[in-house]
Short mmCIF file of C-alpha atoms in Angstrom, two decimals:
data_model
loop_
_atom_site.label_atom_id
_atom_site.label_comp_id
_atom_site.label_asym_id
_atom_site.label_seq_id
_atom_site.Cartn_x
_atom_site.Cartn_y
_atom_site.Cartn_z
CA MET A 1 -132.93 34.49 55.76
CA THR A 2 -134.65 32.89 52.79
CA VAL A 3 -136.41 29.58 53.24
CA SER A 4 -137.58 27.69 50.18
CA VAL A 5 -139.27 24.33 49.95
CA ILE A 6 -137.63 22.25 47.22
CA THR A 7 -139.60 19.03 47.53
CA GLN A 8 -141.83 17.43 50.12
CA ASN A 9 -138.84 16.35 52.18
CA LYS A 10 -136.24 19.03 51.28
CA ILE A 11 -135.87 22.61 52.49
CA ARG A 12 -133.18 25.11 51.45
CA ILE A 13 -132.20 27.92 53.81
CA LEU A 14 -130.07 30.80 52.53
CA LEU A 15 -128.35 33.02 55.09
CA THR A 16 -126.74 36.31 54.13
CA HIS A 17 -123.31 37.39 55.36
CA THR A 18 -124.77 39.48 58.20
CA GLU A 19 -127.10 36.66 59.29
CA VAL A 20 -124.16 34.24 59.46
CA ILE A 21 -122.21 36.71 61.59
CA THR A 22 -125.26 37.30 63.82
CA CYS A 23 -126.03 33.59 64.32
CA PHE A 24 -122.54 32.09 64.47
CA GLY A 25 -120.15 34.94 65.25
CA GLU A 26 -117.69 34.33 62.43
CA TYR A 27 -117.13 31.90 59.57
CA SER A 28 -114.32 30.00 61.28
CA THR A 29 -116.69 28.85 64.05
CA LEU A 30 -119.10 27.62 61.39
CA TYR A 31 -116.34 25.48 59.88
CA SER A 32 -115.48 23.91 63.25
CA LEU A 33 -119.03 22.70 64.00
CA GLY A 34 -118.39 23.09 67.71
CA PRO A 35 -121.05 23.09 70.44
CA LYS A 36 -121.90 26.77 69.90
CA VAL A 37 -122.54 26.18 66.20
CA LYS A 38 -124.58 23.05 66.85
CA ASN A 39 -126.70 24.87 69.43
CA SER A 40 -127.29 27.83 67.10
CA LEU A 41 -128.14 25.50 64.22
CA ASN A 42 -130.50 23.51 66.42
CA LEU A 43 -132.41 26.66 67.45
CA LEU A 44 -132.54 27.94 63.88
CA LEU A 45 -133.65 24.61 62.42
CA ASN A 46 -136.27 23.94 65.12
CA ASP A 47 -137.85 27.30 64.37
CA ILE A 48 -137.92 26.64 60.62
CA ILE A 49 -139.18 23.07 60.96
CA THR A 50 -142.06 24.06 63.24
CA THR A 51 -142.95 27.03 61.02
CA HIS A 52 -143.08 24.99 57.81
CA SER A 53 -144.37 21.77 59.42
CA LEU A 54 -143.10 19.66 56.53
CA PHE A 55 -141.10 17.22 58.56
CA ASN A 56 -142.53 14.73 60.99
CA LYS A 57 -141.27 15.13 64.56
CA ASN A 58 -140.07 11.51 64.61
CA CYS A 59 -138.13 11.56 61.34
CA LYS A 60 -134.38 12.04 61.22
CA ILE A 61 -133.05 15.08 59.39
CA SER A 62 -129.82 15.43 57.47
CA ALA A 63 -128.34 18.92 57.21
CA LYS A 64 -125.80 19.86 54.54
CA ILE A 65 -124.08 23.22 54.95
CA LYS A 66 -122.30 25.05 52.13
CA VAL A 67 -120.37 28.08 53.31
CA LYS A 68 -119.15 30.90 51.05
CA GLU A 69 -117.08 33.23 53.16
CA ASN A 70 -118.23 36.88 53.08
CA PHE A 71 -121.29 35.85 51.04
CA GLY A 72 -123.30 33.72 53.49
CA CYS A 73 -124.22 30.08 53.57
CA GLU A 74 -126.74 27.60 52.28
CA ILE A 75 -128.27 24.93 54.52
CA LEU A 76 -130.05 22.05 52.85
CA LEU A 77 -132.35 20.00 55.09
CA VAL A 78 -133.44 16.55 53.97
CA ALA A 79 -135.89 14.42 55.91
CA LEU A 80 -134.65 10.84 56.02
CA LEU A 81 -137.92 9.01 55.63
CA PRO A 82 -138.00 5.38 56.67
CA LYS A 83 -138.20 2.98 53.76
CA ARG A 84 -141.40 1.07 53.57
CA LYS A 85 -140.89 -2.61 53.55
CA THR A 86 -143.56 -4.53 51.78
CA PRO A 87 -144.54 -7.62 53.68
CA ASP A 88 -143.47 -10.92 52.24
CA ASN A 89 -146.03 -13.54 51.37
CA GLU A 90 -145.83 -17.13 52.49
CA CYS A 91 -146.90 -19.85 50.12
CA VAL A 92 -147.16 -23.62 50.60
CA PHE A 93 -146.06 -25.91 47.78
CA GLU A 94 -147.37 -29.46 48.34
CA PHE A 95 -145.42 -32.41 46.88
CA SER A 96 -146.85 -35.93 46.76
CA ASP A 97 -143.57 -37.77 47.33
CA SER A 98 -139.84 -37.30 47.76
CA GLU A 99 -139.14 -37.85 44.04
CA ALA A 100 -141.35 -34.92 43.01
CA LEU A 101 -139.83 -32.80 45.79
CA THR A 102 -136.27 -33.66 44.75
CA ALA A 103 -136.96 -33.04 41.06
CA GLY A 104 -138.68 -29.71 41.75
CA ILE A 105 -136.11 -28.32 44.14
CA THR A 106 -133.10 -29.42 42.05
CA GLU A 107 -134.67 -27.82 38.97
CA LEU A 108 -135.31 -24.64 40.94
CA TYR A 109 -131.80 -24.72 42.40
CA LYS A 110 -130.29 -24.98 38.90
CA ASN A 111 -132.33 -22.03 37.57
CA VAL A 112 -132.31 -19.66 40.56
CA ARG A 113 -128.95 -19.19 42.26
CA ASN A 114 -129.53 -16.05 44.30
CA PHE A 115 -131.98 -16.99 47.06
CA ARG A 116 -133.14 -14.00 49.07
CA PHE A 117 -136.04 -15.62 50.87
CA LEU A 118 -136.78 -18.09 53.63
CA SER A 119 -137.90 -21.62 52.85
CA HIS A 120 -139.00 -24.36 55.24
CA LEU A 121 -139.54 -28.05 54.49
CA TYR A 122 -142.12 -30.08 56.40
CA LYS A 123 -143.27 -33.71 56.27
CA THR A 124 -147.08 -33.88 56.26
CA GLU A 125 -149.69 -36.62 55.89
CA LYS A 126 -150.12 -35.61 52.20
CA GLY A 127 -146.40 -35.86 51.48
CA TYR A 128 -143.99 -32.93 51.72
CA SER A 129 -144.77 -29.24 52.13
CA LEU A 130 -142.38 -26.47 51.20
CA ILE A 131 -143.21 -23.09 52.73
CA VAL A 132 -141.56 -20.21 50.91
CA ASN A 133 -141.53 -16.66 52.24
CA CYS A 134 -140.94 -14.06 49.49
CA LYS A 135 -142.70 -11.20 47.71
CA ASN A 136 -144.38 -13.12 44.87
CA PRO A 137 -143.77 -16.82 45.50
CA LYS A 138 -146.09 -18.06 42.74
CA GLU A 139 -144.33 -15.92 40.14
CA GLN A 140 -140.76 -16.25 41.39
CA LEU A 141 -140.95 -20.01 41.87
CA PHE A 142 -142.92 -20.93 38.75
CA VAL A 143 -140.47 -23.80 38.14
CA LEU A 144 -142.04 -25.70 41.06
CA HIS A 145 -145.53 -25.62 39.54
CA GLU A 146 -145.02 -28.71 37.38
CA PHE A 147 -143.69 -30.81 40.28
CA CYS A 148 -146.17 -30.03 43.06
CA PHE A 149 -149.81 -31.06 43.19
CA GLU A 150 -151.11 -28.07 45.17
CA ILE A 151 -150.10 -24.46 45.73
CA ASN A 152 -151.77 -22.60 48.56
CA ASP A 153 -150.97 -19.07 49.66
CA SER A 154 -153.59 -18.72 52.39
CA GLN A 155 -152.38 -17.91 55.87
CA ASN A 156 -154.45 -20.81 57.26
CA ALA A 157 -152.59 -23.34 55.10
CA VAL A 158 -149.24 -21.95 56.24
CA GLU A 159 -150.21 -22.04 59.92
CA TYR A 160 -151.69 -25.54 59.58
CA THR A 161 -148.50 -26.86 57.99
CA LYS A 162 -146.32 -25.23 60.64
CA GLU A 163 -148.48 -26.62 63.44
CA TYR A 164 -149.16 -30.17 62.24
CA GLY A 165 -146.23 -30.84 59.92
CA LYS A 166 -142.93 -32.32 61.06
CA PRO A 167 -140.15 -29.77 60.36
CA LEU A 168 -137.30 -31.26 58.34
CA ILE A 169 -135.31 -28.18 57.26
CA LEU A 170 -136.01 -24.67 58.56
CA ASN A 171 -135.00 -21.27 57.10
CA CYS A 172 -132.95 -22.47 54.09
CA ALA A 173 -134.62 -25.63 52.77
CA ILE A 174 -134.23 -24.85 49.06
CA GLU A 175 -130.53 -24.03 49.35
CA ARG A 176 -129.61 -27.03 51.49
CA TYR A 177 -131.81 -29.58 49.71
CA GLY A 178 -130.95 -28.26 46.26
CA LYS A 179 -127.23 -28.14 46.94
CA PHE A 180 -127.20 -31.68 48.31
CA PHE A 181 -129.23 -33.30 45.54
CA SER A 182 -127.77 -31.33 42.64
CA LYS A 183 -124.33 -32.68 43.63
CA ARG A 184 -125.65 -36.25 43.93
CA LEU A 185 -127.41 -36.18 40.54
CA HIS A 186 -124.32 -34.99 38.64
#
């Protein structure tokens, strides 16, 4: 048995013809992937994984088996690492009145059609606050900069708005507000 590390999360195991016969009995049982084969594979892979200690105990492992009858087989192990999700940032866009809010959101709605973020609209004592939850709200929503009087991305400002503001539209404020007013203005 030859074990080679391809990358940090890939291992290749080559079994000769005699090793396949010893572990699995015959090639036809290897094709069936029955309980005997799964048990033998599990024992073999557990031994290799603990020996090489490349894979985390909690990660899922994908095994790909290529069989060449009378020549042996190749088993490729790939650790399925969880994808890291970068946290989204919340940003508060403050509008002085409903005209500035309507102009800003309709302009944004015309320019950006594919919304993949949450947006909440609140009525505050300063006017209207739009909380947007996305990766880079200041960069992605640059269209709003000319219509709002303040942009604040601190967590305190977001929490203050959520606590003391009156919620008008939750989760999809830009889509709903933009859709409604872009139809009315045309």
